[in-house]
Structures are given as structure tokens and as C-alpha cells.
Short mmCIF file of C-alpha atoms and ligand atoms in Angstrom, two decimals:
data_model
loop_
_atom_site.label_atom_id
_atom_site.label_comp_id
_atom_site.label_asym_id
_atom_site.label_seq_id
_atom_site.Cartn_x
_atom_site.Cartn_y
_atom_site.Cartn_z
CA MET A 1 -235.81 -97.28 66.92
CA SER A 2 -235.13 -100.37 65.31
CA GLY A 3 -236.25 -103.52 67.39
CA ASN A 4 -234.16 -105.72 65.21
CA ALA A 5 -231.04 -103.71 66.46
CA LYS A 6 -231.96 -103.92 69.65
CA ASP A 7 -232.12 -107.99 69.24
CA GLN A 8 -228.88 -108.18 67.72
CA ILE A 9 -226.86 -106.08 70.32
CA LEU A 10 -228.69 -108.42 73.16
CA ASP A 11 -227.85 -111.36 71.28
CA PHE A 12 -224.07 -110.01 71.16
CA VAL A 13 -223.98 -109.38 74.79
CA ARG A 14 -225.67 -112.70 75.92
CA ALA A 15 -223.32 -114.69 73.54
CA ARG A 16 -220.35 -113.16 75.30
CA TYR A 17 -221.97 -113.57 79.14
CA PRO A 18 -223.95 -116.70 78.67
CA GLN A 19 -224.26 -117.12 82.50
CA ALA A 20 -225.96 -113.87 83.06
CA GLU A 21 -229.66 -112.87 82.29
CA ILE A 22 -229.58 -109.63 80.43
CA ASP A 23 -232.91 -107.70 79.37
CA GLU A 24 -232.94 -104.68 76.66
CA THR A 25 -232.94 -102.14 79.63
CA GLN A 26 -230.42 -103.76 82.04
CA ASP A 27 -227.32 -101.41 82.70
CA ILE A 28 -224.79 -103.76 81.58
CA PHE A 29 -222.20 -101.55 83.76
CA ALA A 30 -223.96 -101.66 86.86
CA LEU A 31 -223.87 -105.63 86.31
CA GLY A 32 -220.15 -105.29 86.15
CA PHE A 33 -219.70 -106.89 83.02
CA VAL A 34 -218.00 -104.26 80.89
CA ASN A 35 -214.13 -104.27 80.74
CA SER A 36 -212.28 -102.60 78.44
CA LEU A 37 -212.12 -105.27 75.99
CA PHE A 38 -215.59 -105.97 76.33
CA ALA A 39 -215.96 -102.08 75.73
CA MET A 40 -214.01 -102.22 72.56
CA GLU A 41 -215.63 -105.46 71.27
CA LEU A 42 -218.98 -103.91 71.81
CA VAL A 43 -217.92 -100.64 69.53
CA MET A 44 -216.42 -102.91 66.78
CA PHE A 45 -219.57 -105.15 66.73
CA ILE A 46 -221.80 -102.01 66.48
CA GLU A 47 -219.75 -100.52 63.71
CA LYS A 48 -219.62 -103.57 61.72
CA THR A 49 -223.13 -104.75 62.24
CA PHE A 50 -224.84 -101.58 61.28
CA GLU A 51 -222.22 -100.16 59.10
CA VAL A 52 -221.91 -96.95 61.38
CA THR A 53 -218.94 -94.97 62.54
CA ILE A 54 -219.25 -93.92 66.13
CA PRO A 55 -217.72 -90.50 66.29
CA ASN A 56 -215.77 -89.87 69.48
CA ASP A 57 -218.73 -87.32 71.04
CA GLU A 58 -220.97 -90.17 71.02
CA LEU A 59 -218.65 -92.64 72.79
CA LYS A 60 -220.23 -91.79 76.02
CA ILE A 61 -221.09 -94.40 78.79
CA ASP A 62 -224.63 -93.66 78.67
CA ASN A 63 -224.72 -94.68 74.87
CA PHE A 64 -223.56 -97.87 76.08
CA ARG A 65 -225.52 -98.73 79.31
CA SER A 66 -228.35 -100.94 77.64
CA ALA A 67 -229.13 -102.52 74.63
CA THR A 68 -231.99 -100.08 74.32
CA SER A 69 -229.71 -96.99 74.64
CA MET A 70 -227.26 -98.77 72.22
CA ALA A 71 -229.87 -99.13 69.70
CA GLU A 72 -230.87 -95.69 69.93
CA LEU A 73 -227.10 -94.78 69.34
CA VAL A 74 -227.49 -96.95 66.10
CA ASP A 75 -230.68 -95.21 64.89
CA ARG A 76 -228.95 -91.81 65.28
CA LEU A 77 -226.15 -92.71 63.55
CA SER A 78 -227.69 -94.58 60.65
CA PRO A 79 -228.56 -92.64 57.40
CA ALA A 80 -232.23 -92.00 57.39
CA ARG A 81 -234.38 -94.54 55.91
CA VAL A 82 -237.14 -94.00 53.45
CA MET B 1 -180.95 -82.29 52.15
CA THR B 2 -182.19 -84.74 49.39
CA THR B 3 -183.53 -87.85 51.24
CA LEU B 4 -183.65 -91.29 49.99
CA ALA B 5 -187.33 -91.18 49.79
CA GLU B 6 -187.00 -88.22 47.27
CA THR B 7 -184.14 -89.66 45.18
CA ALA B 8 -185.17 -93.20 44.90
CA PRO B 9 -189.23 -92.94 45.54
CA ASP B 10 -190.36 -96.40 44.02
CA VAL B 11 -187.50 -98.84 43.60
CA LEU B 12 -187.23 -99.67 47.27
CA ARG B 13 -191.05 -99.80 48.03
CA VAL B 14 -192.25 -102.27 50.25
CA THR B 15 -195.87 -103.13 49.41
CA ASP B 16 -196.40 -107.03 50.05
CA ARG B 17 -194.47 -109.66 51.85
CA LYS B 18 -192.40 -110.48 48.69
CA SER B 19 -190.95 -106.96 48.67
CA ALA B 20 -190.53 -106.81 52.34
CA ARG B 21 -188.52 -110.08 52.30
CA ALA B 22 -186.28 -108.44 49.52
CA PHE B 23 -186.01 -105.47 51.58
CA VAL B 24 -184.92 -107.29 54.82
CA ASP B 25 -182.63 -109.59 53.19
CA THR B 26 -180.93 -106.65 51.42
CA HIS B 27 -180.98 -103.99 53.89
CA ILE B 28 -181.53 -105.39 57.43
CA VAL B 29 -180.40 -109.28 57.78
CA PRO B 30 -176.43 -108.58 56.94
CA TYR B 31 -176.47 -105.80 59.70
CA ALA B 32 -178.78 -107.06 62.46
CA ASP B 33 -176.25 -108.29 64.57
CA ALA B 34 -174.18 -105.07 64.26
CA TYR B 35 -177.41 -103.27 65.48
CA ASP B 36 -177.42 -105.41 68.33
CA ARG B 37 -173.81 -104.89 69.59
CA ARG B 38 -174.18 -101.47 68.98
CA GLY B 39 -177.48 -101.03 70.78
CA ARG B 40 -179.23 -98.79 67.82
CA VAL B 41 -180.68 -98.57 64.74
CA PRO B 42 -178.70 -96.43 62.02
CA GLU B 43 -180.25 -93.33 60.65
CA GLU B 44 -179.39 -94.62 57.35
CA LEU B 45 -182.10 -97.82 57.86
CA LEU B 46 -184.55 -95.58 59.45
CA GLU B 47 -184.20 -93.29 56.33
CA ARG B 48 -184.47 -96.60 54.00
CA MET B 49 -187.52 -97.47 55.99
CA THR B 50 -189.25 -94.13 55.01
CA ALA B 51 -188.18 -94.38 51.18
CA ALA B 52 -189.51 -98.04 51.33
CA GLY B 53 -193.12 -96.43 52.71
CA LEU B 54 -192.68 -98.98 55.52
CA TRP B 55 -193.74 -97.08 58.45
CA ALA B 56 -197.15 -96.95 58.39
CA PRO B 57 -198.28 -98.30 55.24
CA PHE B 58 -201.71 -99.29 56.33
CA LEU B 59 -203.16 -95.65 56.51
CA PRO B 60 -205.75 -94.77 54.19
CA ARG B 61 -205.10 -93.58 50.91
CA ASP B 62 -206.50 -90.23 51.32
CA THR B 63 -204.15 -89.38 54.02
CA GLY B 64 -201.11 -90.33 51.80
CA GLY B 65 -201.10 -93.87 52.90
CA GLY B 66 -200.65 -97.00 50.95
CA GLY B 67 -204.01 -98.44 52.36
CA MET B 68 -202.46 -101.71 53.15
CA ASP B 69 -204.88 -104.45 54.82
CA LEU B 70 -203.73 -105.73 58.01
CA VAL B 71 -203.13 -109.34 57.02
CA THR B 72 -200.66 -107.94 54.36
CA LEU B 73 -199.19 -105.61 57.30
CA GLY B 74 -198.79 -108.51 59.43
CA GLU B 75 -196.98 -110.30 56.87
CA VAL B 76 -194.50 -107.37 56.29
CA HIS B 77 -193.82 -107.18 59.94
CA GLU B 78 -193.06 -110.96 60.10
CA GLU B 79 -190.60 -110.28 57.52
CA VAL B 80 -188.95 -107.55 59.40
CA GLY B 81 -189.02 -109.60 62.45
CA ARG B 82 -187.21 -112.41 60.74
CA GLY B 83 -184.60 -109.80 60.13
CA CYS B 84 -184.15 -107.99 63.39
CA SER B 85 -186.77 -107.79 66.16
CA SER B 86 -185.13 -104.57 67.13
CA VAL B 87 -186.40 -102.81 63.92
CA ARG B 88 -189.87 -104.54 64.06
CA SER B 89 -190.27 -103.27 67.48
CA LEU B 90 -189.64 -99.62 66.17
CA LEU B 91 -192.32 -100.29 63.84
CA THR B 92 -194.60 -101.81 66.34
CA VAL B 93 -194.84 -98.93 68.20
CA HIS B 94 -195.02 -96.34 65.49
CA THR B 95 -198.05 -98.55 64.20
CA MET B 96 -199.65 -98.36 67.31
CA VAL B 97 -199.46 -94.61 67.44
CA SER B 98 -200.20 -94.03 63.91
CA TRP B 99 -203.21 -96.17 63.90
CA ALA B 100 -204.38 -94.35 67.27
CA VAL B 101 -204.06 -91.05 65.67
CA GLN B 102 -206.18 -92.17 62.55
CA ARG B 103 -208.53 -94.12 64.57
CA TRP B 104 -209.24 -91.83 67.58
CA GLY B 105 -207.84 -88.43 66.44
CA SER B 106 -210.10 -85.03 65.75
CA PRO B 107 -210.01 -83.79 62.24
CA ALA B 108 -207.35 -81.23 63.53
CA GLN B 109 -204.93 -83.88 65.11
CA ARG B 110 -205.37 -86.17 62.05
CA GLU B 111 -204.36 -83.25 59.78
CA GLN B 112 -201.52 -82.18 62.12
CA TRP B 113 -199.83 -85.65 62.32
CA VAL B 114 -201.26 -88.69 59.91
CA PRO B 115 -199.39 -87.62 57.12
CA ALA B 116 -196.42 -87.05 58.72
CA LEU B 117 -196.76 -90.20 60.71
CA GLY B 118 -197.33 -92.01 57.44
CA ARG B 119 -194.41 -90.92 55.42
CA GLY B 120 -192.21 -91.41 58.68
CA ASP B 121 -191.03 -87.75 58.84
CA VAL B 122 -192.35 -88.00 62.54
CA LEU B 123 -191.59 -91.38 64.41
CA ALA B 124 -193.77 -92.12 67.46
CA ALA B 125 -193.47 -94.20 70.70
CA PHE B 126 -195.91 -95.55 72.66
CA CYS B 127 -195.54 -94.30 76.61
CA LEU B 128 -197.73 -96.62 79.04
CA SER B 129 -195.17 -98.29 81.53
CA GLU B 130 -194.01 -96.75 84.32
CA PRO B 131 -191.46 -97.71 87.22
CA GLY B 132 -194.22 -98.91 89.30
CA ALA B 133 -196.72 -100.16 86.80
CA GLY B 134 -196.45 -102.58 83.80
CA SER B 135 -199.02 -105.31 83.45
CA ASP B 136 -201.50 -103.47 85.40
CA ALA B 137 -202.12 -100.42 83.54
CA SER B 138 -204.43 -99.10 85.94
CA GLY B 139 -201.87 -98.47 88.15
CA ILE B 140 -199.96 -95.80 86.48
CA ALA B 141 -199.12 -92.49 88.55
CA SER B 142 -198.48 -90.23 85.59
CA ASN B 143 -201.34 -87.64 85.55
CA VAL B 144 -202.73 -84.49 84.04
CA VAL B 145 -204.55 -81.70 85.22
CA GLU B 146 -206.54 -79.08 83.37
CA LYS B 147 -205.08 -75.76 83.44
CA ASN B 148 -205.66 -72.56 81.13
CA GLY B 149 -207.88 -74.53 78.76
CA GLY B 150 -205.21 -77.37 78.23
CA TRP B 151 -203.28 -79.75 80.30
CA VAL B 152 -200.06 -80.11 82.65
CA LEU B 153 -198.63 -83.42 82.49
CA ASN B 154 -196.19 -84.81 85.23
CA GLY B 155 -194.91 -88.42 85.35
CA VAL B 156 -192.03 -90.99 84.47
CA LYS B 157 -192.70 -93.51 81.94
CA LYS B 158 -190.05 -96.53 81.59
CA TRP B 159 -189.02 -99.22 78.89
CA ILE B 160 -190.30 -97.14 76.02
CA THR B 161 -189.23 -98.38 72.82
CA ASN B 162 -187.75 -95.98 70.42
CA GLY B 163 -187.84 -93.48 73.14
CA GLN B 164 -184.44 -92.35 72.34
CA ARG B 165 -185.27 -91.40 68.90
CA ALA B 166 -189.12 -90.89 68.66
CA ASP B 167 -190.22 -87.15 67.65
CA LEU B 168 -194.00 -88.14 69.27
CA PHE B 169 -194.95 -89.57 72.26
CA LEU B 170 -198.40 -91.03 73.12
CA VAL B 171 -198.55 -91.20 76.77
CA PHE B 172 -201.22 -92.30 78.97
CA ALA B 173 -201.93 -90.63 82.00
CA ARG B 174 -204.29 -89.98 84.90
CA THR B 175 -207.19 -87.45 84.34
CA ALA B 176 -209.41 -86.27 87.16
CA THR B 177 -211.98 -88.96 86.10
CA SER B 178 -209.99 -91.74 83.94
CA ILE B 179 -206.97 -92.42 82.03
CA GLY B 180 -206.29 -90.32 78.98
CA ALA B 181 -204.13 -90.48 75.99
CA PHE B 182 -201.99 -87.47 75.10
CA LEU B 183 -199.82 -86.68 72.22
CA VAL B 184 -196.75 -85.17 73.35
CA PRO B 185 -194.25 -83.79 71.16
CA ARG B 186 -190.55 -84.87 72.14
CA ASP B 187 -189.48 -81.19 72.01
CA SER B 188 -192.08 -80.06 74.55
CA PRO B 189 -190.23 -78.13 77.64
CA GLY B 190 -190.07 -80.48 80.75
CA VAL B 191 -189.50 -83.66 78.33
CA GLU B 192 -186.41 -85.52 79.45
CA VAL B 193 -185.33 -88.70 78.08
CA THR B 194 -182.90 -91.08 79.45
CA PRO B 195 -181.57 -93.97 77.24
CA ILE B 196 -181.72 -97.46 78.64
CA GLU B 197 -178.99 -99.24 77.57
CA ASP B 198 -177.60 -102.99 77.59
CA MET B 199 -180.99 -104.65 77.71
CA LEU B 200 -181.45 -108.56 77.28
CA GLY B 201 -183.10 -108.56 73.82
CA THR B 202 -184.19 -106.10 71.00
CA ARG B 203 -181.30 -104.44 72.12
CA ALA B 204 -181.18 -101.83 69.26
CA SER B 205 -184.71 -100.55 69.92
CA MET B 206 -183.51 -97.40 71.57
CA ILE B 207 -185.16 -98.03 74.81
CA ALA B 208 -185.53 -94.92 76.84
CA GLU B 209 -186.75 -93.64 80.32
CA ILE B 210 -188.93 -90.46 79.62
CA SER B 211 -190.08 -87.99 82.54
CA PHE B 212 -192.25 -85.46 82.40
CA ARG B 213 -192.03 -82.42 84.60
CA ASP B 214 -194.91 -79.92 84.17
CA VAL B 215 -195.50 -80.48 80.75
CA ALA B 216 -197.69 -77.86 79.67
CA LEU B 217 -200.14 -79.16 76.76
CA GLY B 218 -202.82 -77.56 74.75
CA PRO B 219 -206.46 -78.74 74.61
CA ASP B 220 -205.75 -80.55 71.61
CA ALA B 221 -203.42 -83.01 73.25
CA LEU B 222 -206.11 -85.36 74.30
CA LEU B 223 -206.57 -88.11 71.82
CA GLY B 224 -209.89 -89.53 71.68
CA PRO B 225 -212.80 -89.57 74.17
CA SER B 226 -212.15 -88.95 77.93
CA GLY B 227 -214.33 -90.93 80.27
CA PHE B 228 -215.17 -94.62 80.13
CA THR B 229 -214.03 -95.10 76.38
CA ALA B 230 -210.79 -93.76 76.95
CA GLY B 231 -209.89 -97.29 77.79
CA MET B 232 -210.70 -98.20 74.47
CA VAL B 233 -207.73 -96.04 73.04
CA LEU B 234 -205.46 -98.18 75.35
CA THR B 235 -207.28 -101.61 74.29
CA GLY B 236 -207.29 -101.05 70.67
CA THR B 237 -203.99 -99.39 70.24
CA LEU B 238 -202.46 -102.50 72.32
CA ASP B 239 -204.39 -104.95 70.05
CA LEU B 240 -202.60 -103.71 67.27
CA GLY B 241 -199.25 -103.94 68.97
CA ARG B 242 -199.92 -107.16 70.20
CA TYR B 243 -200.82 -108.27 66.42
CA SER B 244 -197.37 -106.99 65.42
CA VAL B 245 -195.40 -108.46 68.31
CA ALA B 246 -197.34 -111.64 67.17
CA THR B 247 -196.00 -111.46 63.53
CA GLY B 248 -192.63 -110.27 64.84
CA SER B 249 -192.66 -113.64 66.86
CA VAL B 250 -193.45 -115.60 63.87
CA GLY B 251 -190.37 -114.23 62.25
CA ILE B 252 -188.18 -115.29 65.07
CA VAL B 253 -189.43 -118.67 64.57
CA GLN B 254 -189.01 -118.50 60.80
CA ALA B 255 -185.39 -116.87 61.19
CA ALA B 256 -184.45 -119.97 63.85
CA LEU B 257 -185.70 -122.40 61.67
CA GLU B 258 -183.77 -121.16 58.64
CA ALA B 259 -180.45 -120.84 60.55
CA CYS B 260 -181.03 -124.23 61.89
CA ALA B 261 -181.68 -125.73 58.64
CA ALA B 262 -178.72 -124.44 56.91
CA TYR B 263 -176.51 -125.28 59.85
CA ALA B 264 -177.96 -128.83 60.11
CA SER B 265 -176.97 -129.40 56.57
CA ARG B 266 -173.52 -128.65 57.04
CA ARG B 267 -172.42 -129.51 60.19
CA THR B 268 -171.13 -133.11 61.02
CA VAL B 269 -170.63 -134.86 64.41
CA GLY B 270 -169.22 -138.43 64.50
CA GLY B 271 -169.59 -138.70 60.76
CA SER B 272 -173.42 -137.63 60.52
CA LEU B 273 -174.66 -134.55 59.33
CA LEU B 274 -176.74 -133.03 62.13
CA LYS B 275 -179.87 -133.15 59.96
CA ASP B 276 -179.85 -136.85 60.02
CA LEU B 277 -179.99 -137.09 63.71
CA PRO B 278 -183.35 -138.16 64.93
CA LEU B 279 -183.13 -135.72 68.02
CA ILE B 280 -182.21 -132.85 65.90
CA GLN B 281 -184.95 -133.77 63.23
CA ALA B 282 -187.55 -133.64 66.28
CA LYS B 283 -186.55 -130.11 66.82
CA LEU B 284 -186.61 -128.98 63.07
CA SER B 285 -190.01 -130.59 62.60
CA ASP B 286 -191.67 -128.81 65.37
CA MET B 287 -190.00 -125.76 64.17
CA VAL B 288 -191.51 -126.02 60.92
CA THR B 289 -195.01 -126.92 62.45
CA ASP B 290 -194.96 -124.38 64.82
CA ALA B 291 -193.87 -121.79 62.55
CA ARG B 292 -196.79 -122.77 60.10
CA ALA B 293 -199.37 -123.02 62.99
CA ALA B 294 -198.40 -119.59 64.16
CA ARG B 295 -198.53 -117.77 60.93
CA LEU B 296 -202.15 -119.06 60.44
CA LEU B 297 -203.16 -117.92 63.75
CA VAL B 298 -201.79 -114.28 62.87
CA ALA B 299 -203.22 -114.41 59.60
CA GLU B 300 -206.53 -115.15 61.04
CA ALA B 301 -206.37 -112.30 63.76
CA GLY B 302 -205.34 -110.08 60.66
CA ARG B 303 -208.35 -111.33 58.57
CA LEU B 304 -210.85 -110.48 61.19
CA LYS B 305 -209.35 -107.10 61.78
CA ASP B 306 -209.85 -106.56 58.13
CA ALA B 307 -213.22 -107.51 58.55
CA GLY B 308 -213.85 -105.25 61.40
CA GLU B 309 -214.97 -108.28 63.38
CA ALA B 310 -214.89 -107.71 66.89
CA SER B 311 -213.43 -111.49 67.57
CA THR B 312 -210.21 -110.03 66.30
CA ILE B 313 -209.21 -109.13 69.78
CA MET B 314 -209.32 -112.44 71.33
CA ALA B 315 -207.91 -114.16 68.08
CA THR B 316 -204.79 -111.88 68.71
CA TRP B 317 -204.04 -112.51 72.16
CA VAL B 318 -204.40 -116.27 71.29
CA ALA B 319 -202.10 -115.65 68.18
CA LYS B 320 -199.51 -113.68 70.23
CA TYR B 321 -199.59 -116.28 72.98
CA PHE B 322 -198.86 -119.00 70.83
CA ALA B 323 -196.37 -117.10 68.65
CA SER B 324 -194.51 -115.81 71.52
CA THR B 325 -193.98 -118.70 73.18
CA ALA B 326 -192.91 -120.59 70.13
CA ALA B 327 -190.57 -118.27 69.50
CA ALA B 328 -189.05 -118.48 72.93
CA ARG B 329 -189.15 -122.43 72.70
CA HIS B 330 -187.24 -122.52 69.25
CA ALA B 331 -185.14 -119.88 69.54
CA SER B 332 -183.66 -121.93 72.66
CA GLU B 333 -183.55 -125.07 70.76
CA ALA B 334 -181.88 -122.82 67.74
CA VAL B 335 -179.10 -122.22 70.08
CA GLN B 336 -178.90 -125.86 71.18
CA ILE B 337 -178.52 -126.91 67.74
CA HIS B 338 -175.71 -124.69 67.02
CA GLY B 339 -173.96 -125.96 70.37
CA ALA B 340 -170.93 -123.49 70.98
CA ASN B 341 -171.77 -121.54 67.71
CA GLY B 342 -175.12 -120.60 69.13
CA CYS B 343 -173.51 -118.99 72.04
CA GLY B 344 -170.95 -116.80 69.76
CA HIS B 345 -171.32 -114.03 67.49
CA ASP B 346 -171.08 -115.74 64.28
CA TYR B 347 -174.57 -116.99 64.17
CA PRO B 348 -177.62 -114.96 64.51
CA VAL B 349 -179.39 -117.29 67.20
CA ALA B 350 -178.03 -115.70 70.20
CA ARG B 351 -179.87 -112.69 69.36
CA LEU B 352 -182.81 -114.71 68.37
CA TYR B 353 -182.85 -116.51 71.86
CA ARG B 354 -182.42 -112.99 73.77
CA ASP B 355 -185.07 -111.43 71.72
CA ALA B 356 -187.55 -114.15 71.81
CA LYS B 357 -187.60 -113.92 75.65
CA VAL B 358 -188.81 -110.30 75.38
CA MET B 359 -191.54 -111.26 73.26
CA GLU B 360 -193.11 -113.30 76.05
CA ILE B 361 -193.08 -109.99 78.56
CA ILE B 362 -194.24 -107.18 76.19
CA GLU B 363 -197.79 -106.34 74.84
CA GLY B 364 -199.25 -108.40 77.33
CA SER B 365 -197.08 -111.12 79.34
CA ASN B 366 -197.74 -114.80 79.01
CA GLU B 367 -199.19 -114.81 82.49
CA ILE B 368 -201.62 -111.98 81.40
CA GLN B 369 -202.38 -113.46 78.14
CA ARG B 370 -203.03 -116.87 80.00
CA ILE B 371 -205.50 -115.16 82.28
CA THR B 372 -207.09 -113.31 79.58
CA ILE B 373 -207.53 -116.11 77.10
CA ALA B 374 -208.83 -118.32 80.26
CA SER B 375 -211.35 -115.88 81.25
CA GLN B 376 -213.11 -116.24 77.79
CA ALA B 377 -212.75 -119.66 77.61
CA GLU B 378 -216.73 -120.27 77.81
CA ARG B 379 -216.86 -118.27 74.16
CA GLU B 380 -215.20 -121.46 72.54
CA ILE B 381 -217.90 -123.99 73.63
CA ILE B 382 -219.15 -124.80 70.35
C1 LIG C 1 -187.65 -104.86 75.58
C2 LIG C 1 -188.84 -104.04 76.24
C3 LIG C 1 -189.55 -102.83 75.35
C4 LIG C 1 -190.70 -102.26 76.15
N1 LIG C 1 -191.07 -101.43 75.24
C5 LIG C 1 -192.19 -100.81 75.94
C6 LIG C 1 -192.73 -99.63 75.37
O1 LIG C 1 -192.54 -99.25 74.43
N2 LIG C 1 -193.80 -98.96 75.77
C7 LIG C 1 -194.50 -99.24 77.15
O2 LIG C 1 -195.19 -98.66 77.55
N3 LIG C 1 -193.86 -100.45 77.66
C8 LIG C 1 -192.94 -101.18 77.37
N4 LIG C 1 -192.29 -102.21 77.70
C9 LIG C 1 -192.86 -102.33 79.06
C10 LIG C 1 -193.66 -103.76 78.94
O3 LIG C 1 -194.87 -103.44 78.29
C11 LIG C 1 -193.87 -104.16 80.56
O4 LIG C 1 -192.52 -104.82 80.86
C12 LIG C 1 -194.86 -105.46 80.52
O5 LIG C 1 -196.22 -104.95 80.25
C13 LIG C 1 -195.09 -106.20 81.83
O6 LIG C 1 -195.04 -105.37 82.84
P1 LIG C 1 -193.84 -105.22 83.95
O7 LIG C 1 -192.47 -105.49 83.33
O8 LIG C 1 -193.88 -104.14 85.04
O9 LIG C 1 -193.97 -106.62 84.75
P2 LIG C 1 -195.09 -106.65 86.01
O10 LIG C 1 -196.40 -106.15 85.75
O11 LIG C 1 -194.38 -106.45 87.19
O12 LIG C 1 -195.14 -108.23 86.23
C14 LIG C 1 -194.09 -108.99 86.57
C15 LIG C 1 -194.23 -110.47 86.51
O13 LIG C 1 -195.72 -110.86 87.27
C16 LIG C 1 -196.48 -111.15 86.06
N5 LIG C 1 -197.79 -111.00 86.47
C17 LIG C 1 -198.46 -109.60 86.29
N6 LIG C 1 -199.55 -109.80 86.54
C18 LIG C 1 -200.04 -111.25 87.28
C19 LIG C 1 -201.39 -112.05 87.35
N7 LIG C 1 -202.30 -111.29 87.88
N8 LIG C 1 -200.93 -113.54 87.71
C20 LIG C 1 -199.79 -113.79 87.59
N9 LIG C 1 -198.50 -113.11 86.95
C21 LIG C 1 -198.67 -111.94 86.85
C22 LIG C 1 -196.05 -110.87 84.71
O14 LIG C 1 -196.60 -111.61 83.84
C23 LIG C 1 -194.69 -110.74 84.88
O15 LIG C 1 -194.17 -112.06 84.72
C24 LIG C 1 -191.06 -102.81 77.36
C25 LIG C 1 -190.61 -104.03 77.89
C26 LIG C 1 -189.78 -104.52 77.31
C27 LIG C 1 -188.79 -105.47 78.06
#
């Protein structure tokens, strides 16, 4: 899994919620941060930053719970690197 | 029947602000007050808009669309809004639904709807508000239940722009777990459309109340994901609608400015032209400044959309808040500058005044805009 992707995602989430202490495995839904505006921003951020398109069947809550799960999603969607 | 689109495919084509301005000045501005009085946009104009490729020019070229970027789309909607907010409203809701199907639709849904939406063969309306729920979308009562592998929809939607005329409704309804978006053709059994007449503003936008009674829908009626991300279909669609309303609000400011600049250059009081009176100059200078500022905010939101930047969502809130309040303020001053003439039918400013008020209510009311913008204020710390 790409550590770089995880860091970039964490930076994005932290920039939105500077008052919160969030680590890579923390469930951001359980912390109560995610509203539909932020969910949309997250999807746009991931698609733009990692040049992927997230298909409807990957738009599941479990894929967005933590920086780790989002980075795994990015890995799955990215073309295989040689 | 031969349509305008077939007989004159290119000559009327709208591809940018300049061609939009020409289209609007020829086909909309001279008739907008009549649309307002009659409470509808005539089929002839809808057909001309089809011929001009105005309905959804941003759709990708491989779907038959024009691939127009969203900055240019905003400029086109501003021009239409300058001419007539009712027509711009029809474009707004059609844009929202077309975008949603393109963005969230399955390949089969896209194939079924996108080319027809792009051409304007199918006109769409966006159905979220209800008699008991507007600002608070989570309060909607319309619901679907799964049945025989499909869905059954019940509920009432209110204030639906183009509800009187649209062929396809994007309806938001409660599912067992969340809120989902459903594509409902107008001719589905159990759909009943009741026109709402005599609105304060955007009077020609053919608003309706629509009831859905045991409307049976196939499994392919659900648009986009279900569950938590279903909220994103709504957020994304409203974002584009908000952008369009922001651009239309700039159009209202521009129309107020143009009407006032012309009137103040002709009308004399006490031997002076209105335009030479300092208090009138103050109003005109504020219109000029706010038109430019609002246009820049809208263009920035559009640029961020084209770049796929997440920050476009907040940029759009800010642009819509600024532009809609500026439209209401300046349309009011435009009536003031016109005096009694501003209250009559001979000048467009009374219509602008009524239409501008609506901009402060739709696609996120002023209060909701302020709450949302304030809730993100810490992002602005630099
Ligand atoms: C001309 C027109 C066209 C429309 N077209 C459509 C359409 O095509 N599709 C559609 O779905 N809907 C449409 N609507 C409905 C529109 O989206 C709603 O009117 C809007 O969302 C506001 O909801 P409401 O009218 O129920 O007001 P309410 O939600 O009842 O709000 C009433 C007032 O309270 C304020 N308020 C609400 N919450 C708060 C708060 N937390 N704090 C402070 N103040 C608050 C609001 O800003 C408003 O001023 C249209 C409306 C109009 C007027």
C-alpha cells in the first residue's frame, strides 16, 4: 500500500479539521466529522490527487473510514505500477 | 415534424458567452416580460434552445455533448439569467439532473438518458423539496420500498421548477437505510402533476407540485450508490445547481446595471440627468463593482470545478451567497432608480426585483449559506 497516499489523505483530513487529532487508522465517521459536504470533498480530493475514478460500487462507507482504508482504495484503483 | 434543430443545426448554436449573448438578446430579452406575465416559457423557445445546444453542453463529446468547460457554462448561464431568470431556472434543473446521470449513472442509465438529456429531447426536473421539508433535506418524507426486485415510490414534492413540463424527474426519497435518488419518467402510472401558479418570482419557470402514489419503478431507477454515499449524489447535484443560480444572479445584477445605466442617461429630474446625481451615481458604482466581484467569484468556483478541486464546493457557496444577495440588493435599487416606471410593466426591473428575491431562497437559502460558510471559517486562516 502506498504510504505516500496515506499521508496525503491524512494531510487533507487534518487540514479540514485542524482541531482534531487524527491518525491513519482512526475511524473518521466514528469521530463524527463526516457530513455529505466533506464526503463529496473527500471523493473529489482522492479522484483528483491520485488520478482515479471511484466507481459506484466502491463508494462504500468502509472504504472511507480511515486514511488507511482510503489509501487501500487508491491502490486498488490505480493502474498497476511496474 | 421537422424541428428547428434539424432545419438549422448550426446557425443558432451557443458555444460561449458571445454566442449566448446574441441568442439571449435575440430570442429571450424581447419576450421575457411576456413570459413572466403568462407564467410560462413557450415551446417555441424550448425548441430554439434545443437547436442552440443549450440544454447540457457540458456533457462529454462521446455522449453527443459539447464537452463545454464549466467556466464557459457559467458564462452561458449568466447570459441566460441576464435575459430571464425563469429560463435560466429551467436550464439549472436540467443541468443538475443531466450532470447527476452522467456522473453517477450506470452504463445502462447513461445510455438510456444522457444523449436525450444532452439534446433536450428529454427535459428534466429536480425533486427534493416537499410541503414539510426544504432547507432540511434529511426531513423528507417521500419513501421507497423494495418490491419484486424494484421499488415503489410514495410522496409529494413541492416547488418543482419545470415540473409542469419536464419529462423526467430525479426524485429524492427515503430508503430503508438512507436517502436515495430515483429516476422517474413523468408518464409512470401514479405520477400526478399540479401546476403552482402566480409565484412571486421566476413566474414562468412552470413550477409544480408532484405527487407519487405507489409508483412502481424498476431496479434501474436508483441513481448512484446507496448507503452513506447516496448523500453525495445530492451534494454534488446541488453544488452544480448552486453554481448555476450564482451565475444567474450575476446575470440579474448585470441586467439591473444595464437597465439603470440606460435609464439614468435619459431621465431628467429638476433639469439634471439622473446619472449626474451623486446618490444615483453611488448606486450605479456599487452595481458595477458588485457585478464584477460576483462574476469573479463565480469564475473562480467554475475554474476549481474544471480542475476537479474539492475546494470548489465552498467556493460555490461563497459565490452564490455573494451573487444572490447582490442581485436582491441591486434589483431593489434598480426599481428605486426607475421610480414609478420601475413599478410598472414598461421596464424589466420589477421582474428582476421579484426574481432576485427567489435567488436568496433557492439552492441553499441565505441563512443556510451563512451557516455553511461560517462553519468552515477556520479554513480561511492563512
Ligand atoms: C421559485 C422556486 C423554485 C424552486 N424550485 C425547486 C426545485 O426545482 N426543486 C426543489 O426540490 N425545490 C425547489 N424549490 C424549493 C427550495 O429549494 C426551498 O424553498 C428551499 O430549500 C428552502 O426551503 P423552504 O422553502 O422549505 O424553507 P424552510 O426550510 O422552511 O426555511 C424557512 C426559513 O428558515 C430559514 N432557516 C432554515 N433553517 C435555518 C437555520 N438552521 N437557521 C436559521 N434559519 C434557517 C430559511 O433560510 C428560510 O428563510 C424552489 C423554491 C422556489 C421559491
